[in-house]
């Protein structure tokens, strides 16, 4: 894939903020938001990237938000979303104590992912509008780790339980105002039309039992081209048309307008983000050449978790792209991180097989950029090996704003306690 020039100077940002460093280009997020504007509601699945500055940008552009935990509700509130309005919907398969407390306190609409949740809301005295997340009985996805439908998926309410859920909601005095499916057909339009067809069938069943259906949500799952050899971007006009046709059919069934929502995470943020890292070591092990960087799967877990592919560029210490130009000196390399885990490798397949990538020849001190890392990157990072959560920068209006400081060592242990009995330096005989 011809690499576009980075929208930033990697050397300058590495010097200013250190590495590893997350960098997001706000202009890319703004562009993606504008591309899905045909839907009545764009609801950002903040699990993809819940950094406050990203949420604030979404809010500025009229994007609503979903939250899957009380923590995500807290984040939405922090950037000014109004809890208790349609701006923020809670979507989950279970309700934990924190979630129940927040939903009760702020009267947050809930997208219910299991029948038990209806009775549990009622038992907690919570009277909020609900939607039903339906598992249509089939899924999609290259691996079970990302499949969100069918019998082997834990998500959603099985499609034949819609009448029972409507009856339960009625008994408990809750209004069901919508149906939701998140199956993630991506750019597979044949599959997508099956999902939309399943939504129409679900709406027919709904309409036989209640007249409160006002909104259908297509969920998320819009893909982005991570791979060089991937077909072009998803045809969003076609994607919208499949769902709009379904919406119109459903409006015909219900006899009134029905709103159409979409709930993307990855599509809005993935391509805006990159992870800037420093090459710390290059070494040869038998026939294999390793490039070891200062980011690990505690920073970006997608390659270790699902064998996800991220485009990689290598830059000299001055920031120059070593792959630019026609006379680039390449080498087949395995790119790995610093963690004490064999799977801490950025070039691997879904089954964990380590593979090489033809990259410009790197030396210690160079910079290495993992591209398209704005979704499920920082949001999935951890403190494994007691590594600090990396800093984040957002490029906006020609400036690089620090939006998250690198975590301090103090905060790594902030909430831990050592019992008094362990304070003595030695064990008594
Ligand atoms: C209910 C729901 N909606 C939306 C999304 C966002 O998916 P994506 O980032 O693929 O668009 C997810 C992702 O897991 C989800 O579970």
Short mmCIF file of C-alpha atoms and ligand atoms in Angstrom, two decimals:
data_model
loop_
_atom_site.label_atom_id
_atom_site.label_comp_id
_atom_site.label_asym_id
_atom_site.label_seq_id
_atom_site.Cartn_x
_atom_site.Cartn_y
_atom_site.Cartn_z
CA UNK A 1 0.00 0.00 0.00
CA UNK A 2 1.48 3.37 -0.88
CA UNK A 3 1.91 5.03 2.46
CA UNK A 4 0.43 8.44 2.90
CA UNK A 5 2.70 10.90 4.67
CA UNK A 6 1.99 11.05 8.37
CA UNK A 7 -0.09 14.06 9.42
CA UNK A 8 2.55 14.78 12.09
CA UNK A 9 6.30 14.88 12.59
CA UNK A 10 7.03 11.64 14.49
CA UNK A 11 10.45 12.82 15.66
CA UNK A 12 9.05 16.03 17.14
CA UNK A 13 6.20 14.25 18.93
CA UNK A 14 8.49 11.50 20.23
CA UNK A 15 10.82 14.14 21.63
CA UNK A 16 8.00 16.16 23.16
CA UNK A 17 6.00 13.32 24.70
CA UNK A 18 8.12 10.16 24.64
CA UNK A 19 7.13 6.79 23.25
CA UNK A 20 5.00 4.76 23.04
CA UNK A 21 2.54 7.50 22.14
CA UNK A 22 -0.99 7.37 20.75
CA UNK A 23 -1.72 10.05 18.16
CA UNK A 24 -5.19 10.80 16.78
CA UNK A 25 -5.99 13.08 13.89
CA UNK A 26 -9.31 14.83 14.68
CA UNK A 27 -9.82 15.67 10.99
CA UNK A 28 -10.08 11.97 10.13
CA UNK A 29 -12.72 11.40 12.82
CA UNK A 30 -14.66 14.43 11.57
CA UNK A 31 -14.52 13.08 8.03
CA UNK A 32 -15.82 9.66 9.10
CA UNK A 33 -18.64 11.22 11.11
CA UNK A 34 -19.75 13.15 8.02
CA UNK A 35 -19.78 9.92 5.99
CA UNK A 36 -22.43 8.23 8.15
CA UNK A 37 -24.64 11.29 8.46
CA UNK A 38 -27.50 9.75 6.39
CA UNK A 39 -28.64 7.80 9.44
CA UNK A 40 -31.13 9.57 11.72
CA UNK A 41 -28.87 8.88 14.68
CA UNK A 42 -25.18 8.09 14.77
CA UNK A 43 -24.41 6.55 18.14
CA UNK A 44 -20.70 6.13 18.83
CA UNK A 45 -19.75 2.82 20.47
CA UNK A 46 -17.27 4.38 22.85
CA UNK A 47 -15.75 1.03 23.76
CA UNK A 48 -13.62 1.54 20.64
CA UNK A 49 -11.93 4.58 22.17
CA UNK A 50 -13.37 6.27 25.23
CA UNK A 51 -10.70 8.91 25.75
CA UNK A 52 -12.42 12.08 26.90
CA UNK A 53 -11.14 14.24 24.04
CA UNK A 54 -12.46 11.74 21.50
CA UNK A 55 -15.85 11.72 23.23
CA UNK A 56 -15.88 15.52 23.36
CA UNK A 57 -15.19 15.65 19.62
CA UNK A 58 -18.08 13.25 18.98
CA UNK A 59 -20.40 15.35 21.09
CA UNK A 60 -19.38 18.56 19.30
CA UNK A 61 -20.44 16.94 16.04
CA UNK A 62 -23.85 15.83 17.28
CA UNK A 63 -22.91 12.15 17.60
CA UNK A 64 -24.75 10.33 20.39
CA UNK A 65 -23.06 7.67 22.44
CA UNK A 66 -23.52 4.25 23.92
CA UNK A 67 -22.06 3.03 27.18
CA UNK A 68 -21.52 -0.54 28.29
CA UNK A 69 -20.46 0.09 31.89
CA UNK A 70 -21.00 2.64 34.63
CA UNK A 71 -17.46 3.81 33.87
CA UNK A 72 -18.45 4.64 30.31
CA UNK A 73 -21.54 6.47 31.59
CA UNK A 74 -19.22 8.49 33.80
CA UNK A 75 -17.01 9.33 30.82
CA UNK A 76 -19.99 10.45 28.74
CA UNK A 77 -21.16 12.66 31.58
CA UNK A 78 -17.69 14.15 32.00
CA UNK A 79 -17.71 15.56 28.48
CA UNK A 80 -21.21 17.03 28.79
CA UNK A 81 -23.55 14.36 27.44
CA UNK A 82 -26.89 14.58 29.25
CA UNK A 83 -27.56 11.36 31.10
CA UNK A 84 -31.26 10.52 31.13
CA UNK A 85 -31.83 11.78 27.61
CA UNK A 86 -31.58 9.77 24.39
CA UNK A 87 -27.99 11.06 24.05
CA UNK A 88 -26.66 8.13 26.05
CA UNK A 89 -27.96 4.57 25.92
CA UNK A 90 -26.71 1.77 28.14
CA UNK A 91 -26.10 -1.43 26.13
CA UNK A 92 -25.14 -4.67 27.83
CA UNK A 93 -25.98 -8.33 28.32
CA UNK A 94 -25.92 -8.03 32.10
CA UNK A 95 -26.55 -5.38 34.72
CA UNK A 96 -24.01 -5.16 37.49
CA UNK A 97 -24.49 -3.20 40.71
CA UNK A 98 -22.69 -0.09 39.44
CA UNK A 99 -24.75 -0.04 36.26
CA UNK A 100 -28.04 -0.45 38.13
CA UNK A 101 -27.16 2.42 40.41
CA UNK A 102 -26.26 4.77 37.55
CA UNK A 103 -29.28 3.79 35.46
CA UNK A 104 -31.60 4.32 38.43
CA UNK A 105 -30.02 7.64 39.42
CA UNK A 106 -30.04 9.15 35.93
CA UNK A 107 -32.93 7.25 34.30
CA UNK A 108 -30.79 6.07 31.41
CA UNK A 109 -32.44 4.23 28.49
CA UNK A 110 -31.27 0.62 28.30
CA UNK A 111 -30.66 -1.64 25.34
CA UNK A 112 -31.47 -4.97 26.96
CA UNK A 113 -29.29 -7.93 25.97
CA UNK A 114 -30.87 -10.69 28.05
CA UNK A 115 -34.44 -11.40 29.24
CA UNK A 116 -33.38 -11.33 32.90
CA UNK A 117 -32.44 -7.67 32.59
CA UNK A 118 -36.10 -6.67 32.17
CA UNK A 119 -37.14 -8.16 35.50
CA UNK A 120 -33.99 -6.84 37.17
CA UNK A 121 -34.69 -3.28 36.03
CA UNK A 122 -38.23 -3.58 37.35
CA UNK A 123 -37.06 -5.15 40.63
CA UNK A 124 -34.75 -2.16 41.13
CA UNK A 125 -37.74 0.17 40.60
CA UNK A 126 -36.26 1.49 37.37
CA UNK A 127 -38.76 2.74 34.81
CA UNK A 128 -36.80 3.65 31.67
CA UNK A 129 -37.47 3.18 27.96
CA UNK A 130 -35.85 0.00 26.70
CA UNK A 131 -34.86 -1.53 23.39
CA UNK A 132 -34.20 -5.23 22.77
CA UNK A 133 -30.86 -6.38 21.42
CA UNK A 134 -31.75 -9.38 19.29
CA UNK A 135 -29.58 -12.34 18.35
CA UNK A 136 -31.13 -13.31 15.00
CA UNK A 137 -29.81 -16.88 15.24
CA UNK A 138 -26.80 -16.42 12.97
CA UNK A 139 -23.62 -14.42 13.12
CA UNK A 140 -20.72 -13.27 11.05
CA UNK A 141 -17.02 -12.90 11.56
CA UNK A 142 -13.75 -14.63 10.81
CA UNK A 143 -13.39 -16.04 14.30
CA UNK A 144 -15.55 -16.85 17.30
CA UNK A 145 -13.76 -14.03 19.13
CA UNK A 146 -15.56 -11.44 17.03
CA UNK A 147 -18.79 -13.28 16.16
CA UNK A 148 -21.77 -11.55 17.74
CA UNK A 149 -24.66 -13.77 16.60
CA UNK A 150 -25.77 -17.40 16.53
CA UNK A 151 -25.93 -20.01 19.25
CA UNK A 152 -22.27 -19.75 20.19
CA UNK A 153 -22.47 -16.01 20.80
CA UNK A 154 -23.31 -14.88 24.32
CA UNK A 155 -24.85 -11.67 23.00
CA UNK A 156 -28.43 -10.58 22.77
CA UNK A 157 -31.90 -12.02 23.19
CA UNK A 158 -32.60 -15.08 21.08
CA UNK A 159 -34.98 -14.06 18.29
CA UNK A 160 -37.85 -16.35 19.31
CA UNK A 161 -37.99 -14.75 22.77
CA UNK A 162 -39.27 -11.39 21.53
CA UNK A 163 -42.92 -12.10 22.49
CA UNK A 164 -41.87 -13.27 25.97
CA UNK A 165 -39.75 -10.15 26.48
CA UNK A 166 -42.56 -7.87 25.35
CA UNK A 167 -44.92 -9.64 27.74
CA UNK A 168 -42.40 -9.36 30.58
CA UNK A 169 -41.88 -5.66 29.87
CA UNK A 170 -45.64 -5.10 29.87
CA UNK A 171 -46.04 -6.93 33.16
CA UNK A 172 -43.32 -4.77 34.68
CA UNK A 173 -44.63 -1.52 33.19
CA UNK A 174 -41.62 -0.91 30.91
CA UNK A 175 -42.00 0.47 27.40
CA UNK A 176 -40.07 -1.29 24.66
CA UNK A 177 -39.40 1.28 21.98
CA UNK A 178 -36.91 -0.39 19.71
CA UNK A 179 -35.01 -3.30 18.26
CA UNK A 180 -31.24 -3.55 17.91
CA UNK A 181 -28.92 -6.00 16.14
CA UNK A 182 -25.16 -5.86 16.17
CA UNK A 183 -23.99 -8.66 13.90
CA UNK A 184 -21.06 -7.01 12.18
CA UNK A 185 -21.60 -8.11 8.60
CA UNK A 186 -19.01 -5.58 7.55
CA UNK A 187 -18.89 -5.14 3.80
CA UNK A 188 -20.49 -8.54 3.11
CA UNK A 189 -23.69 -7.19 1.56
CA UNK A 190 -25.31 -10.58 1.06
CA UNK A 191 -24.95 -11.23 4.77
CA UNK A 192 -25.98 -7.70 5.63
CA UNK A 193 -29.25 -8.07 3.74
CA UNK A 194 -29.92 -11.27 5.71
CA UNK A 195 -29.43 -9.31 8.93
CA UNK A 196 -31.72 -6.53 7.71
CA UNK A 197 -34.25 -9.22 6.71
CA UNK A 198 -34.00 -10.70 10.20
CA UNK A 199 -34.69 -7.23 11.59
CA UNK A 200 -37.86 -6.99 9.48
CA UNK A 201 -38.96 -10.42 10.75
CA UNK A 202 -38.25 -9.33 14.32
CA UNK A 203 -40.27 -6.16 13.76
CA UNK A 204 -43.18 -8.19 12.39
CA UNK A 205 -43.18 -10.30 15.54
CA UNK A 206 -42.90 -7.17 17.66
CA UNK A 207 -45.83 -5.51 15.90
CA UNK A 208 -48.03 -8.56 16.55
CA UNK A 209 -47.59 -8.03 20.28
CA UNK A 210 -47.05 -4.30 20.85
CA UNK A 211 -47.42 -1.01 19.01
CA UNK A 212 -44.47 0.81 20.60
CA UNK A 213 -41.71 0.15 18.04
CA UNK A 214 -40.13 3.53 17.20
CA UNK A 215 -36.47 2.86 16.49
CA UNK A 216 -34.31 0.19 14.88
CA UNK A 217 -30.56 0.10 15.32
CA UNK A 218 -28.23 -1.51 12.80
CA UNK A 219 -25.49 -1.79 15.42
CA UNK A 220 -21.87 -1.27 14.42
CA UNK A 221 -19.36 -3.44 12.62
CA UNK A 222 -18.55 -1.14 9.70
CA UNK A 223 -15.10 -2.24 8.55
CA UNK A 224 -12.04 -0.23 7.65
CA UNK A 225 -9.29 -1.35 5.25
CA UNK A 226 -6.53 -2.54 7.59
CA UNK A 227 -4.81 -4.58 4.89
CA UNK A 228 -2.93 -3.32 1.86
CA UNK A 229 -4.71 -5.87 -0.35
CA UNK A 230 -8.18 -5.22 1.07
CA UNK A 231 -10.84 -3.97 -1.29
CA UNK A 232 -11.63 -0.30 -1.11
CA UNK A 233 -13.65 1.32 1.62
CA UNK A 234 -17.12 0.04 2.41
CA UNK A 235 -19.80 1.44 0.10
CA UNK A 236 -21.69 3.46 2.69
CA UNK A 237 -24.48 4.49 0.30
CA UNK A 238 -25.21 0.84 -0.30
CA UNK A 239 -24.91 0.04 3.40
CA UNK A 240 -27.38 2.81 4.23
CA UNK A 241 -29.79 1.72 1.50
CA UNK A 242 -29.99 -1.86 2.83
CA UNK A 243 -30.98 -0.52 6.24
CA UNK A 244 -33.18 2.28 4.94
CA UNK A 245 -35.16 -0.21 2.86
CA UNK A 246 -35.61 -2.36 5.96
CA UNK A 247 -36.68 0.69 7.93
CA UNK A 248 -39.30 1.58 5.32
CA UNK A 249 -40.64 -1.96 5.28
CA UNK A 250 -40.86 -1.84 9.07
CA UNK A 251 -42.62 1.54 8.94
CA UNK A 252 -45.13 -0.12 6.58
CA UNK A 253 -45.69 -2.87 9.14
CA UNK A 254 -46.07 -0.56 12.14
CA UNK A 255 -47.99 2.14 10.28
CA UNK A 256 -45.77 4.96 11.52
CA UNK A 257 -42.26 6.39 11.09
CA UNK A 258 -39.40 4.43 12.55
CA UNK A 259 -36.00 5.98 13.30
CA UNK A 260 -32.84 4.38 11.98
CA UNK A 261 -29.71 4.31 14.12
CA UNK A 262 -26.20 3.13 13.43
CA UNK A 263 -23.69 2.39 16.19
CA UNK A 264 -20.17 2.36 14.81
CA UNK A 265 -17.04 2.29 16.91
CA UNK A 266 -14.12 1.28 14.73
CA UNK A 267 -15.30 3.11 11.60
CA UNK A 268 -15.27 6.49 13.31
CA UNK A 269 -11.90 6.29 15.01
CA UNK A 270 -9.62 3.47 13.78
CA UNK A 271 -7.94 5.31 10.92
CA UNK A 272 -7.48 8.50 12.89
CA UNK A 273 -5.04 6.83 15.26
CA UNK A 274 -1.51 5.51 15.22
CA UNK A 275 0.84 4.20 17.86
CA UNK A 276 4.26 5.83 17.68
CA UNK A 277 7.00 3.60 19.10
CA UNK A 278 10.78 3.54 19.29
CA UNK A 279 12.90 0.65 18.02
CA UNK A 280 15.00 -0.48 21.00
CA UNK A 281 16.77 -3.48 19.58
CA UNK A 282 17.25 -5.38 16.35
CA UNK A 283 18.58 -8.90 16.52
CA UNK A 284 19.01 -12.05 14.54
CA UNK A 285 17.83 -15.39 15.99
CA UNK A 286 18.83 -18.11 13.56
CA UNK A 287 17.14 -17.27 10.30
CA UNK A 288 14.74 -14.76 11.89
CA UNK A 289 15.29 -11.05 12.19
CA UNK A 290 13.60 -9.24 15.08
CA UNK A 291 12.76 -5.58 15.46
CA UNK A 292 11.88 -4.97 19.11
CA UNK A 293 9.97 -1.84 19.99
CA UNK A 294 8.99 -0.13 23.23
CA UNK A 295 5.26 -0.90 22.90
CA UNK A 296 3.77 -4.26 23.81
CA UNK A 297 0.40 -5.95 23.82
CA UNK A 298 -0.34 -4.08 27.00
CA UNK A 299 -0.55 -1.05 24.68
CA UNK A 300 -2.01 -2.54 21.48
CA UNK A 301 -3.46 -6.00 22.06
CA UNK A 302 -5.26 -6.59 18.76
CA UNK A 303 -2.45 -8.50 17.02
CA UNK A 304 -1.90 -10.82 20.02
CA UNK A 305 -5.60 -11.18 20.69
CA UNK A 306 -6.96 -11.84 17.20
CA UNK A 307 -3.95 -11.78 14.90
CA UNK A 308 -5.12 -8.37 13.74
CA UNK A 309 -3.05 -6.68 11.05
CA UNK A 310 -1.74 -3.13 11.42
CA UNK A 311 0.14 -1.38 8.66
CA UNK A 312 3.67 -0.46 9.79
CA UNK A 313 6.05 2.27 8.71
CA UNK A 314 9.62 2.82 9.88
CA UNK A 315 11.14 6.26 10.32
CA UNK A 316 14.63 7.44 11.03
CA UNK A 317 15.33 9.27 14.31
CA UNK A 318 14.76 12.49 12.36
CA UNK A 319 11.29 11.29 11.38
CA UNK A 320 12.07 10.57 7.75
CA UNK A 321 9.97 7.70 6.33
CA UNK A 322 12.56 5.03 5.48
CA UNK A 323 10.09 3.34 3.13
CA UNK A 324 9.52 6.42 1.01
CA UNK A 325 11.33 6.59 -2.32
CA UNK A 326 12.17 3.86 -4.78
CA UNK A 327 15.44 2.58 -3.33
CA UNK A 328 14.24 1.41 0.05
CA UNK A 329 16.39 -1.27 1.69
CA UNK A 330 13.88 -3.82 3.05
CA UNK A 331 14.22 -6.76 5.35
CA UNK A 332 11.77 -9.50 6.41
CA UNK A 333 11.31 -8.81 10.10
CA UNK A 334 9.25 -9.92 13.07
CA UNK A 335 8.10 -6.90 15.06
CA UNK A 336 7.87 -7.68 18.77
CA UNK A 337 7.35 -5.87 22.05
CA UNK A 338 9.07 -5.82 25.45
CA UNK A 339 6.67 -7.99 27.49
CA UNK A 340 7.61 -11.28 29.11
CA UNK A 341 5.18 -13.18 26.87
CA UNK A 342 5.98 -15.07 23.69
CA UNK A 343 2.82 -13.77 22.06
CA UNK A 344 3.97 -10.15 22.42
CA UNK A 345 4.41 -9.91 18.66
CA UNK A 346 2.77 -7.44 16.27
CA UNK A 347 3.29 -9.59 13.20
CA UNK A 348 1.30 -12.77 13.80
CA UNK A 349 -1.66 -14.62 12.40
CA UNK A 350 -4.95 -15.40 14.07
CA UNK A 351 -3.73 -18.81 15.28
CA UNK A 352 -0.64 -17.22 16.86
CA UNK A 353 1.80 -18.16 14.11
CA UNK A 354 4.56 -15.56 14.08
CA UNK A 355 5.16 -14.17 10.59
CA UNK A 356 7.62 -11.75 9.08
CA UNK A 357 6.83 -8.48 7.34
CA UNK A 358 8.96 -6.86 4.64
CA UNK A 359 9.90 -3.57 6.28
CA UNK A 360 12.52 -0.92 5.68
CA UNK A 361 15.72 -2.00 7.44
CA UNK A 362 15.49 -0.60 10.98
CA UNK A 363 18.12 0.06 13.60
CA UNK A 364 17.84 0.81 17.31
CA UNK A 365 16.77 4.41 17.77
CA UNK A 366 14.49 4.49 14.71
CA UNK A 367 10.78 5.15 15.11
CA UNK A 368 8.13 2.61 14.13
CA UNK A 369 4.49 3.54 13.58
CA UNK A 370 1.61 1.09 13.90
CA UNK A 371 -1.20 2.55 11.80
CA UNK A 372 -5.02 2.42 12.04
CA UNK A 373 -4.77 1.90 15.78
CA UNK A 374 -7.39 4.42 16.93
CA UNK A 375 -10.01 1.75 17.72
CA UNK A 376 -9.59 -0.92 20.40
CA UNK A 377 -6.05 0.31 20.96
CA UNK A 378 -5.72 2.56 23.99
CA UNK A 379 -9.18 1.40 25.11
CA UNK A 380 -7.87 -2.16 25.54
CA UNK A 381 -4.51 -1.28 27.01
CA UNK A 382 -3.47 -2.54 30.44
CA UNK A 383 -0.79 -2.30 33.10
CA UNK A 384 0.58 -5.78 32.45
CA UNK A 385 4.21 -6.08 33.59
CA UNK A 386 3.46 -2.86 35.53
CA UNK A 387 3.95 -0.85 32.38
CA UNK A 388 2.42 2.59 32.46
CA UNK A 389 -0.52 3.49 30.22
CA UNK A 390 0.90 5.52 27.33
CA UNK A 391 0.22 9.17 26.67
CA UNK A 392 -2.21 10.35 23.98
CA UNK A 393 -2.09 13.33 21.65
CA UNK A 394 -4.83 14.71 19.43
CA UNK A 395 -4.03 16.72 16.31
CA UNK A 396 -6.61 19.46 15.98
CA UNK A 397 -6.52 22.71 14.03
CA UNK A 398 -2.79 22.44 13.34
CA UNK A 399 -1.79 21.73 16.92
CA UNK A 400 -0.80 18.59 18.77
CA UNK A 401 -2.73 18.60 22.05
CA UNK A 402 -1.71 16.30 24.87
CA UNK A 403 -5.03 14.66 25.80
CA UNK A 404 -3.72 12.10 28.29
CA UNK A 405 -0.53 12.29 30.30
CA UNK A 406 1.63 9.21 30.54
CA UNK A 407 0.52 7.37 33.66
CA UNK A 408 2.62 8.05 36.73
CA UNK A 409 4.42 5.33 38.67
CA UNK A 410 2.55 6.45 41.81
CA UNK A 411 -0.80 5.78 40.21
CA UNK A 412 0.29 2.25 39.33
CA UNK A 413 0.08 1.30 42.99
CA UNK A 414 -2.33 3.99 44.19
CA UNK A 415 -5.16 1.67 45.20
CA UNK A 416 -3.10 -1.15 46.66
CA UNK A 417 -2.66 -1.83 50.37
CA UNK A 418 -0.05 -3.90 52.16
CA UNK A 419 -1.49 -5.40 55.38
CA UNK A 420 0.30 -4.24 58.55
CA UNK A 421 1.40 -7.81 59.28
CA UNK A 422 3.56 -7.63 56.17
CA UNK A 423 5.31 -4.40 57.10
CA UNK A 424 8.13 -6.11 59.04
CA UNK A 425 11.21 -6.60 56.90
CA UNK A 426 11.80 -10.20 57.90
CA UNK A 427 9.61 -13.16 58.82
CA UNK A 428 9.77 -13.96 62.58
CA UNK A 429 11.20 -17.40 63.31
C1 LIG B 1 -23.44 -3.54 20.82
C2 LIG B 1 -22.29 -3.04 20.04
N1 LIG B 1 -22.47 -1.97 19.23
C3 LIG B 1 -21.45 -1.46 18.49
C4 LIG B 1 -20.19 -2.01 18.55
C5 LIG B 1 -19.10 -1.39 17.74
O1 LIG B 1 -18.56 -2.28 16.83
P1 LIG B 1 -17.51 -1.71 15.75
O2 LIG B 1 -16.42 -1.07 16.49
O3 LIG B 1 -17.06 -2.93 15.03
O4 LIG B 1 -18.26 -0.76 14.88
C6 LIG B 1 -19.96 -3.13 19.38
C7 LIG B 1 -18.63 -3.74 19.45
O5 LIG B 1 -18.33 -4.69 20.12
C8 LIG B 1 -21.04 -3.65 20.14
O6 LIG B 1 -20.87 -4.71 20.94
#
